[in-house]
Short mmCIF file of C-alpha atoms and ligand atoms in Angstrom, two decimals:
data_model
loop_
_atom_site.label_atom_id
_atom_site.label_comp_id
_atom_site.label_asym_id
_atom_site.label_seq_id
_atom_site.Cartn_x
_atom_site.Cartn_y
_atom_site.Cartn_z
CA MET A 306 -0.76 -28.80 22.49
CA SER A 307 -1.87 -26.19 25.08
CA GLY A 308 0.55 -26.15 28.02
CA ARG A 309 3.28 -28.09 26.18
CA THR A 310 6.83 -26.71 26.01
CA LEU A 311 8.40 -26.70 22.54
CA GLU A 312 11.99 -25.96 21.55
CA VAL A 313 11.99 -24.02 18.28
CA THR A 314 13.98 -21.58 16.15
CA VAL A 315 11.84 -18.55 15.48
CA GLY A 316 11.40 -17.00 12.02
CA GLY A 317 10.08 -13.65 10.79
CA PRO A 318 7.47 -11.45 12.48
CA ALA A 319 3.72 -11.93 12.05
CA HIS A 320 1.15 -9.11 12.20
CA GLY A 321 0.18 -8.68 15.85
CA GLY A 322 3.48 -8.88 17.75
CA SER A 323 4.69 -12.46 17.46
CA CYS A 324 7.23 -14.35 15.35
CA VAL A 325 6.46 -17.51 13.38
CA ALA A 326 8.05 -20.86 14.17
CA ARG A 327 7.17 -24.32 12.84
CA TYR A 328 6.54 -27.40 14.94
CA PRO A 329 7.69 -29.99 14.28
CA GLU A 330 10.57 -28.21 12.57
CA PRO A 331 11.11 -27.37 9.77
CA ASP A 332 7.67 -27.47 8.09
CA GLY A 333 5.07 -28.49 10.71
CA ARG A 334 2.23 -26.35 12.04
CA ALA A 335 2.74 -22.57 12.42
CA VAL A 336 3.40 -21.48 16.01
CA PHE A 337 2.97 -17.74 16.69
CA VAL A 338 5.55 -17.11 19.41
CA ARG A 339 5.37 -13.93 21.53
CA HIS A 340 8.39 -12.51 23.42
CA ALA A 341 10.79 -13.89 20.80
CA LEU A 342 12.80 -12.31 17.97
CA PRO A 343 13.65 -13.61 14.49
CA GLY A 344 16.51 -16.12 14.52
CA GLU A 345 16.26 -16.93 18.22
CA ARG A 346 16.24 -20.49 19.59
CA VAL A 347 13.68 -20.53 22.42
CA ARG A 348 11.68 -22.75 24.73
CA ALA A 349 8.08 -21.74 24.20
CA VAL A 350 4.97 -22.76 26.15
CA VAL A 351 1.84 -23.18 24.03
CA THR A 352 -0.76 -20.74 25.40
CA SER A 353 -3.63 -21.54 23.03
CA ASP A 354 -4.24 -24.37 20.60
CA ARG A 355 -7.66 -24.83 19.06
CA GLY A 356 -6.45 -27.37 16.52
CA GLY A 357 -6.12 -26.34 12.88
CA ALA A 358 -3.03 -25.08 11.12
CA TYR A 359 -1.57 -22.94 13.91
CA CYS A 360 -1.29 -22.31 17.63
CA PHE A 361 0.06 -19.59 19.95
CA ALA A 362 2.98 -19.73 22.37
CA ASP A 363 5.08 -17.58 24.73
CA ALA A 364 8.88 -17.80 24.68
CA VAL A 365 9.73 -18.48 28.34
CA GLU A 366 13.45 -19.21 27.90
CA VAL A 367 15.87 -17.87 25.30
CA LEU A 368 18.52 -20.44 24.37
CA GLU A 369 20.20 -18.43 21.61
CA ALA A 370 19.46 -14.68 21.77
CA SER A 371 19.19 -12.24 18.89
CA PRO A 372 21.69 -9.33 18.92
CA ASP A 373 18.57 -7.10 18.86
CA ARG A 374 17.40 -8.39 22.26
CA VAL A 375 17.43 -6.03 25.27
CA GLU A 376 16.17 -6.21 28.85
CA PRO A 377 12.57 -4.85 28.71
CA PRO A 378 12.56 -1.37 30.29
CA CYS A 379 9.10 -2.06 31.78
CA PRO A 380 8.98 -4.29 34.88
CA TYR A 381 5.49 -5.56 33.87
CA ALA A 382 6.49 -6.81 30.39
CA GLY A 383 7.13 -10.49 29.72
CA PRO A 384 5.41 -13.86 29.21
CA GLY A 385 2.15 -14.11 31.16
CA ARG A 386 2.41 -10.49 32.31
CA CYS A 387 0.97 -7.19 30.96
CA GLY A 388 -0.22 -7.59 27.35
CA GLY A 389 -0.09 -3.90 26.43
CA CYS A 390 3.30 -4.07 24.68
CA ASP A 391 4.68 -6.58 22.18
CA TRP A 392 8.29 -5.55 21.50
CA GLN A 393 9.71 -4.35 24.86
CA HIS A 394 12.48 -6.97 24.45
CA ALA A 395 13.77 -5.48 21.14
CA THR A 396 15.89 -2.37 20.54
CA PRO A 397 13.79 0.53 19.18
CA ALA A 398 15.59 0.25 15.81
CA ALA A 399 14.79 -3.47 15.66
CA GLN A 400 11.14 -2.76 16.54
CA ARG A 401 10.92 -0.46 13.51
CA GLU A 402 12.55 -3.13 11.32
CA LEU A 403 9.99 -5.69 12.53
CA LYS A 404 7.11 -3.33 11.73
CA ALA A 405 8.51 -2.59 8.25
CA ALA A 406 8.78 -6.34 7.62
CA VAL A 407 5.13 -6.79 8.68
CA ILE A 408 3.97 -4.01 6.32
CA ARG A 409 5.90 -5.53 3.39
CA ASP A 410 4.51 -8.95 4.23
CA GLN A 411 0.88 -7.74 4.52
CA PHE A 412 1.09 -6.04 1.12
CA ALA A 413 2.66 -9.13 -0.43
CA ARG A 414 0.04 -11.50 1.01
CA ILE A 415 -3.11 -9.39 0.78
CA ALA A 416 -2.53 -6.97 -2.10
CA ARG A 417 0.01 -9.14 -3.99
CA GLN A 418 2.20 -6.05 -4.21
CA ASP A 419 5.93 -5.68 -3.51
CA VAL A 420 6.25 -2.36 -1.64
CA SER A 421 9.96 -2.71 -0.80
CA THR A 422 11.00 0.03 -3.24
CA LEU A 423 8.31 2.46 -1.94
CA LEU A 424 8.68 1.89 1.80
CA HIS A 425 11.95 3.22 3.21
CA GLY A 426 11.61 1.76 6.70
CA VAL A 427 9.43 2.90 9.58
CA GLU A 428 10.16 6.48 10.64
CA GLU A 429 10.84 7.36 14.26
CA LEU A 430 8.78 10.13 15.88
CA PRO A 431 10.46 12.58 18.29
CA GLY A 432 10.33 11.81 22.01
CA GLY A 433 11.79 8.30 22.35
CA PRO A 434 10.17 4.91 22.93
CA LEU A 435 8.74 5.63 26.43
CA GLY A 436 6.56 8.42 27.86
CA TRP A 437 4.53 9.04 24.67
CA ARG A 438 1.01 7.80 25.48
CA THR A 439 -1.34 10.73 26.08
CA ARG A 440 -4.21 8.32 26.78
CA ASN A 441 -4.21 5.02 28.68
CA LEU A 442 -7.16 2.81 29.53
CA TYR A 443 -6.63 0.78 32.71
CA ALA A 444 -8.83 -2.23 33.46
CA VAL A 445 -10.91 -2.30 36.64
CA GLY A 446 -11.81 -5.69 38.14
CA ARG A 447 -15.11 -6.45 39.93
CA ASP A 448 -13.16 -6.13 43.19
CA GLY A 449 -12.02 -2.60 42.22
CA ARG A 450 -8.45 -3.73 41.41
CA VAL A 451 -6.83 -1.55 38.70
CA GLY A 452 -4.24 -2.67 36.19
CA LEU A 453 -3.66 -3.69 32.58
CA ARG A 454 -4.87 -6.85 30.91
CA LYS A 455 -2.74 -9.87 30.03
CA HIS A 456 -2.44 -10.56 26.32
CA ALA A 457 -5.71 -11.99 24.85
CA SER A 458 -7.17 -12.37 28.35
CA HIS A 459 -9.57 -10.69 30.77
CA GLU A 460 -7.09 -11.28 33.60
CA ILE A 461 -5.74 -8.08 35.15
CA VAL A 462 -2.06 -7.50 36.01
CA THR A 463 -1.84 -4.89 38.77
CA VAL A 464 0.45 -2.06 37.64
CA GLU A 465 1.52 0.98 39.60
CA HIS A 466 3.02 2.79 36.64
CA CYS A 467 2.94 2.36 32.84
CA PRO A 468 6.24 3.70 31.44
CA LEU A 469 4.59 4.37 28.07
CA GLY A 470 2.41 7.14 29.54
CA VAL A 471 3.14 10.86 29.63
CA PRO A 472 3.12 12.43 33.12
CA GLY A 473 -0.42 12.23 34.53
CA VAL A 474 -1.31 9.26 32.30
CA ALA A 475 1.44 6.83 33.38
CA ASP A 476 -0.11 6.25 36.83
CA PRO A 477 -3.51 4.50 36.98
CA PRO A 478 -6.23 6.80 38.31
CA GLU A 479 -8.30 5.78 41.33
CA PRO A 480 -11.52 4.08 40.22
CA PRO A 481 -14.80 5.36 41.66
CA VAL A 482 -15.73 3.73 45.01
CA PRO A 483 -17.75 1.52 44.81
CA PRO A 484 -16.83 0.75 41.15
CA ARG A 485 -20.55 0.11 40.19
CA GLY A 486 -20.22 -1.44 36.74
CA VAL A 487 -16.98 0.39 35.89
CA THR A 488 -14.84 -1.91 33.72
CA GLY A 489 -12.12 0.59 32.88
CA ILE A 490 -10.65 3.86 34.07
CA GLU A 491 -8.89 6.02 31.51
CA ALA A 492 -6.46 8.91 31.90
CA ALA A 493 -6.14 11.33 28.99
CA ARG A 494 -4.36 14.63 28.50
CA GLY A 495 -3.58 17.06 25.74
CA THR A 496 -0.81 19.63 25.47
CA LEU A 497 -1.66 21.15 28.86
CA PRO A 498 -0.92 19.19 32.06
CA ASP A 499 -4.60 18.80 33.15
CA VAL A 500 -5.67 15.18 33.07
CA ALA A 501 -9.20 14.00 32.31
CA VAL A 502 -10.23 10.77 34.05
CA LEU A 503 -12.96 8.80 32.27
CA ALA A 504 -14.96 5.84 33.56
CA HIS A 505 -15.83 3.08 31.08
CA ARG A 506 -18.92 0.90 31.47
CA ALA A 507 -20.08 -1.94 29.22
CA GLY A 508 -22.05 -0.54 26.30
CA GLY A 509 -25.04 -2.92 26.46
CA ASN A 510 -25.77 -6.22 24.76
CA ARG A 511 -25.99 -5.09 21.16
CA GLN A 512 -23.35 -6.86 19.05
CA ARG A 513 -22.17 -5.56 15.69
CA ARG A 514 -20.37 -8.03 13.43
CA GLY A 515 -19.55 -10.18 16.45
CA ARG A 516 -17.85 -7.25 18.22
CA ARG A 517 -18.47 -5.89 21.67
CA PRO A 518 -20.48 -2.65 21.47
CA PRO A 519 -18.46 0.48 22.32
CA ASP A 520 -18.18 1.32 26.04
CA ARG A 521 -20.30 4.01 27.65
CA VAL A 522 -17.73 6.61 28.68
CA GLU A 523 -18.08 9.56 31.07
CA VAL A 524 -15.64 12.10 32.45
CA VAL A 525 -15.40 11.70 36.23
CA THR A 526 -12.76 14.34 36.98
CA GLY A 527 -10.80 16.91 34.99
CA PRO A 528 -11.64 18.83 31.82
CA ARG A 529 -14.44 17.65 29.50
CA ARG A 530 -12.48 18.99 26.54
CA LEU A 531 -8.73 18.64 26.12
CA HIS A 532 -6.52 21.23 24.48
CA HIS A 533 -4.14 20.02 21.76
CA HIS A 534 -1.60 22.24 20.05
CA ALA A 535 -0.58 20.99 16.61
CA LEU A 536 0.09 22.42 13.13
CA GLY A 537 0.56 25.85 14.77
CA ARG A 538 -3.08 25.78 15.89
CA ASP A 539 -5.11 25.10 19.00
CA PHE A 540 -7.70 22.31 18.92
CA ARG A 541 -10.25 21.50 21.62
CA VAL A 542 -11.48 17.93 21.57
CA ALA A 543 -13.90 16.01 23.83
CA ALA A 544 -11.82 14.12 26.42
CA GLY A 545 -13.34 10.81 25.25
CA GLY A 546 -13.17 11.70 21.55
CA PHE A 547 -10.56 10.70 18.97
CA TRP A 548 -7.18 12.42 18.87
CA GLN A 549 -3.88 10.80 17.90
CA VAL A 550 -2.30 9.29 21.03
CA HIS A 551 1.33 10.16 20.24
CA PRO A 552 1.96 13.89 20.75
CA ALA A 553 4.02 14.16 17.53
CA ALA A 554 1.64 12.11 15.36
CA VAL A 555 -0.66 14.80 13.95
CA GLU A 556 2.27 16.89 12.63
CA ALA A 557 3.98 13.84 11.08
CA PHE A 558 0.83 12.35 9.49
CA ALA A 559 -0.41 15.70 8.16
CA ALA A 560 2.97 16.46 6.54
CA ALA A 561 3.13 12.97 4.99
CA LEU A 562 -0.46 13.24 3.74
CA LEU A 563 0.16 16.62 2.10
CA ALA A 564 3.32 15.22 0.47
CA ALA A 565 1.32 12.20 -0.77
CA VAL A 566 -1.54 14.11 -2.44
CA ARG A 567 -0.08 17.64 -2.91
CA PRO A 568 -3.32 19.63 -2.65
CA ALA A 569 -3.06 22.84 -4.70
CA ALA A 570 -4.64 26.24 -4.07
CA GLY A 571 -8.28 26.24 -5.20
CA GLU A 572 -8.74 22.45 -5.15
CA ARG A 573 -11.65 20.55 -3.59
CA VAL A 574 -10.76 17.87 -1.07
CA LEU A 575 -13.03 15.29 0.50
CA ASP A 576 -11.75 14.36 3.99
CA LEU A 577 -13.41 11.11 5.10
CA TYR A 578 -13.44 10.09 8.79
CA ALA A 579 -12.48 13.66 9.71
CA GLY A 580 -12.71 13.46 13.52
CA ALA A 581 -12.29 16.83 15.23
CA GLY A 582 -10.63 18.34 12.16
CA ALA A 583 -6.87 17.78 12.61
CA LEU A 584 -6.12 16.75 9.01
CA THR A 585 -8.97 18.95 7.73
CA ALA A 586 -7.11 22.02 9.05
CA ALA A 587 -3.87 21.01 7.30
CA LEU A 588 -5.72 20.37 4.02
CA ALA A 589 -7.65 23.66 4.32
CA ALA A 590 -4.41 25.61 4.73
CA ALA A 591 -3.04 23.91 1.58
CA VAL A 592 -6.06 24.65 -0.68
CA GLY A 593 -6.53 28.19 0.68
CA GLU A 594 -9.71 30.23 0.72
CA SER A 595 -10.31 29.64 -2.99
CA GLY A 596 -10.50 25.89 -2.34
CA ALA A 597 -12.78 23.72 -0.21
CA VAL A 598 -12.37 20.84 2.22
CA ILE A 599 -15.47 18.82 3.06
CA GLY A 600 -15.09 16.46 5.98
CA VAL A 601 -17.42 13.57 6.82
CA GLU A 602 -17.54 12.23 10.36
CA SER A 603 -20.01 9.99 12.23
CA SER A 604 -19.51 11.29 15.78
CA ARG A 605 -21.74 14.28 16.54
CA THR A 606 -19.39 15.39 19.31
CA ALA A 607 -16.41 15.33 16.93
CA VAL A 608 -18.41 17.28 14.33
CA ALA A 609 -19.22 19.97 16.94
CA ASP A 610 -15.55 20.08 18.00
CA ALA A 611 -14.48 20.36 14.35
CA ALA A 612 -16.88 23.27 13.76
CA ALA A 613 -15.25 25.20 16.61
CA ASN A 614 -11.70 24.13 15.68
CA LEU A 615 -12.10 25.18 12.03
CA ALA A 616 -14.13 28.37 12.64
CA ASP A 617 -11.35 30.58 11.21
CA LEU A 618 -11.09 28.48 8.01
CA PRO A 619 -14.21 29.28 5.93
CA GLN A 620 -13.10 26.82 3.22
CA ALA A 621 -13.35 23.87 5.66
CA ARG A 622 -16.47 22.17 6.97
CA VAL A 623 -17.09 18.79 8.59
CA ARG A 624 -20.51 17.26 7.93
CA HIS A 625 -22.17 14.75 10.18
CA GLY A 626 -22.76 11.33 8.61
CA ARG A 627 -21.48 7.83 8.16
CA VAL A 628 -19.10 7.19 5.29
CA THR A 629 -20.94 4.67 3.12
CA ALA A 630 -20.95 3.96 -0.60
CA ASP A 631 -24.45 5.47 -0.92
CA ALA A 632 -23.54 8.60 1.02
CA LEU A 633 -20.49 9.14 -1.22
CA THR A 634 -22.57 8.74 -4.36
CA ASP A 635 -25.12 11.25 -3.01
CA LEU A 636 -22.50 13.84 -2.05
CA ALA A 637 -22.62 15.63 -5.41
CA VAL A 638 -19.04 16.83 -4.90
CA GLY A 639 -16.52 16.18 -7.64
CA PRO A 640 -13.40 16.23 -5.47
CA ASP A 641 -9.91 16.76 -6.88
CA VAL A 642 -8.51 14.76 -3.98
CA VAL A 643 -10.00 12.29 -1.48
CA VAL A 644 -8.27 11.61 1.82
CA LEU A 645 -9.39 9.02 4.32
CA ASP A 646 -8.35 8.08 7.85
CA PRO A 647 -10.73 5.24 8.74
CA PRO A 648 -10.87 3.15 11.94
CA ARG A 649 -8.87 -0.12 12.12
CA THR A 650 -11.30 -2.04 9.90
CA GLY A 651 -10.42 0.20 6.94
CA ALA A 652 -12.84 1.64 4.37
CA GLY A 653 -13.90 -1.63 2.75
CA ARG A 654 -14.65 -2.63 -0.82
CA ASP A 655 -17.89 -0.64 -1.30
CA VAL A 656 -16.53 2.66 0.03
CA MET A 657 -13.26 2.31 -1.94
CA THR A 658 -15.19 1.56 -5.13
CA ALA A 659 -17.54 4.53 -4.53
CA LEU A 660 -14.78 7.02 -3.84
CA ILE A 661 -12.83 5.90 -6.92
CA GLY A 662 -16.09 6.47 -8.82
CA LEU A 663 -15.96 10.15 -7.77
CA GLY A 664 -12.96 10.49 -10.13
CA PRO A 665 -10.39 12.26 -7.93
CA ARG A 666 -6.86 12.83 -9.25
CA ALA A 667 -5.35 11.32 -6.07
CA ILE A 668 -6.32 9.47 -2.89
CA GLY A 669 -4.43 9.91 0.39
CA TYR A 670 -4.88 7.18 2.98
CA VAL A 671 -3.88 7.33 6.68
CA ALA A 672 -4.07 3.80 8.12
CA CYS A 673 -3.57 2.38 11.59
CA ASP A 674 -3.70 -1.22 10.31
CA PRO A 675 -1.46 -2.21 7.37
CA ALA A 676 -3.66 -5.27 6.69
CA ALA A 677 -6.77 -3.10 6.20
CA LEU A 678 -4.73 -0.67 4.07
CA ALA A 679 -3.46 -3.53 1.89
CA ARG A 680 -7.05 -4.82 1.44
CA ASP A 681 -8.27 -1.37 0.36
CA VAL A 682 -5.24 -0.80 -1.91
CA ALA A 683 -6.02 -4.17 -3.54
CA VAL A 684 -9.56 -2.95 -4.32
CA ALA A 685 -8.14 0.26 -5.83
CA ALA A 686 -5.72 -1.84 -7.92
CA GLU A 687 -8.69 -3.73 -9.42
CA HIS A 688 -9.73 -0.33 -10.85
CA GLY A 689 -6.22 0.34 -12.20
CA TRP A 690 -5.20 2.62 -9.30
CA ARG A 691 -1.54 2.46 -8.27
CA LEU A 692 0.19 2.89 -4.94
CA ALA A 693 2.49 5.86 -5.68
CA SER A 694 3.88 6.45 -2.17
CA LEU A 695 3.96 4.64 1.15
CA ARG A 696 5.44 5.91 4.42
CA ALA A 697 5.17 4.41 7.88
CA PHE A 698 5.60 5.96 11.33
CA ASP A 699 6.44 4.43 14.68
CA ALA A 700 3.61 6.25 16.45
CA PHE A 701 3.17 3.40 18.99
CA PRO A 702 6.68 2.36 20.16
CA MET A 703 6.99 -0.92 22.11
CA THR A 704 3.71 -2.20 20.60
CA HIS A 705 3.16 -3.93 17.24
CA HIS A 706 1.03 -0.99 16.05
CA VAL A 707 2.25 1.19 13.19
CA GLU A 708 0.69 3.98 11.15
CA CYS A 709 0.97 4.15 7.36
CA VAL A 710 0.35 7.10 5.03
CA ALA A 711 -0.23 6.07 1.42
CA GLY A 712 -0.78 7.98 -1.82
CA LEU A 713 -2.75 6.38 -4.67
CA VAL A 714 -3.06 7.62 -8.26
CA PRO A 715 -5.49 6.69 -11.04
CA PRO A 716 -4.60 4.72 -14.19
CA GLY A 717 -2.11 6.62 -16.32
CA ALA A 718 -0.99 9.11 -13.63
CA VAL A 719 2.72 9.10 -12.86
CA SER A 720 2.48 10.77 -9.45
CA ALA A 721 0.07 12.82 -7.33
CA GLY A 722 0.01 16.53 -8.26
C1 SAM B 726 -8.76 7.26 12.99
S1 SAM B 726 -9.96 8.48 13.43
C2 SAM B 726 -9.41 9.81 12.40
C3 SAM B 726 -9.82 11.20 12.84
C4 SAM B 726 -9.10 12.36 12.20
N1 SAM B 726 -8.82 12.19 10.79
C5 SAM B 726 -7.83 12.73 12.95
O1 SAM B 726 -6.74 12.65 12.36
O2 SAM B 726 -7.92 13.13 14.11
C6 SAM B 726 -11.38 7.84 12.64
C7 SAM B 726 -12.62 8.69 12.78
O3 SAM B 726 -13.65 8.09 11.98
C8 SAM B 726 -14.89 8.20 12.65
N2 SAM B 726 -15.73 7.13 12.07
C9 SAM B 726 -15.73 5.80 12.34
N3 SAM B 726 -16.56 5.15 11.50
C10 SAM B 726 -17.09 6.08 10.68
C11 SAM B 726 -18.00 6.03 9.58
N4 SAM B 726 -18.52 4.88 9.14
N5 SAM B 726 -18.32 7.18 8.97
C12 SAM B 726 -17.78 8.36 9.36
N6 SAM B 726 -16.90 8.47 10.38
C13 SAM B 726 -16.56 7.34 11.03
C14 SAM B 726 -14.55 8.09 14.11
O4 SAM B 726 -15.55 8.72 14.91
C15 SAM B 726 -13.19 8.82 14.18
O5 SAM B 726 -13.38 10.19 14.46
#
């Protein structure tokens, strides 16, 4: 049906920033409609149809609008335009409702769990829905044109300003001249106003699980390490390394994680996917000098940053290594608590099974993809573990992304701590 215009009434949100309609109505194929809101009657143009049970469409005309609809604050948002945001056309409160509905739906479908009594909505972070991105990757075309990509496309939309960015990150940096293999130009900043500009080049031909290999990234101007102030501490982190993008995220996630697992003085905590030590520092303060926090992190640069960031906390250490089932079994640490903050793919069955095998009294899980979290919680449930708490934060306003912080307890435990 690619290119066809359909008139449909749109239902609830799907994971990824669209709403689900049926064509023909009421029980035909699923149509994932972007730029629509639940309950709206729209004309939608099919953007991709590869046959099968579903296709994708963009709402190009709203015939009956939802009361939650607003004029997108960004001039580049809309059908066929910049694909960076998904929910510019919804009020911020409605965006959080949509994300909460997606989390509930993912747990129901994937983990067969009803989380509606645990999840009390998606919590707003301070700072408002615009001007929060401390890092933005702009695409660079072969001709040197800079912009942001259309949704699910390599096509570039020229933008002069991204309203999601903090000052210094909202305006696309100049790409090197000539661009010489540069596919992206990134602006990143920490708490201080200095901006690091990083050039991205394709990372070679090696494919892992059908994915593009990570870009080769180098700082072209500005500081090589960014300064971040969080949790009453100063962190220095490689400009291309991982740090939460929303300036209020580290404080919010660390507080939620501590509430989920309640680490006590003297306890041993295993902190998987530790990065440059943000959550490690919060956990180390909670267990005190009589306790221990052992982080595991695969990036050597992040491990070096963590060593410097945690130098005043002798109870905390981040080791270099990949989190795998074998590595966890070899650790020879009987942790009281395990926390994990994996990349979007989640921890996976083997790692979840191995860390449950370590026999902690609680697991705390920080997740940037509710589907991956639900998959890993389902594995824990097979071993009798129960989801005891679930909070969600709107750390990526205007987009479909949402961060969850979950607490899991072993069979028989009523709550963590
Ligand atoms: C979402 S970040 C979390 C970082 C840190 N907890 C924080 O709050 O800043 C995920 C981290 O996991 C690391 N990582 C990815 N895959 C890994 C693996 N298999 N083993 C260990 N670390 C991994 C990445 O380098 C990244 O630092």
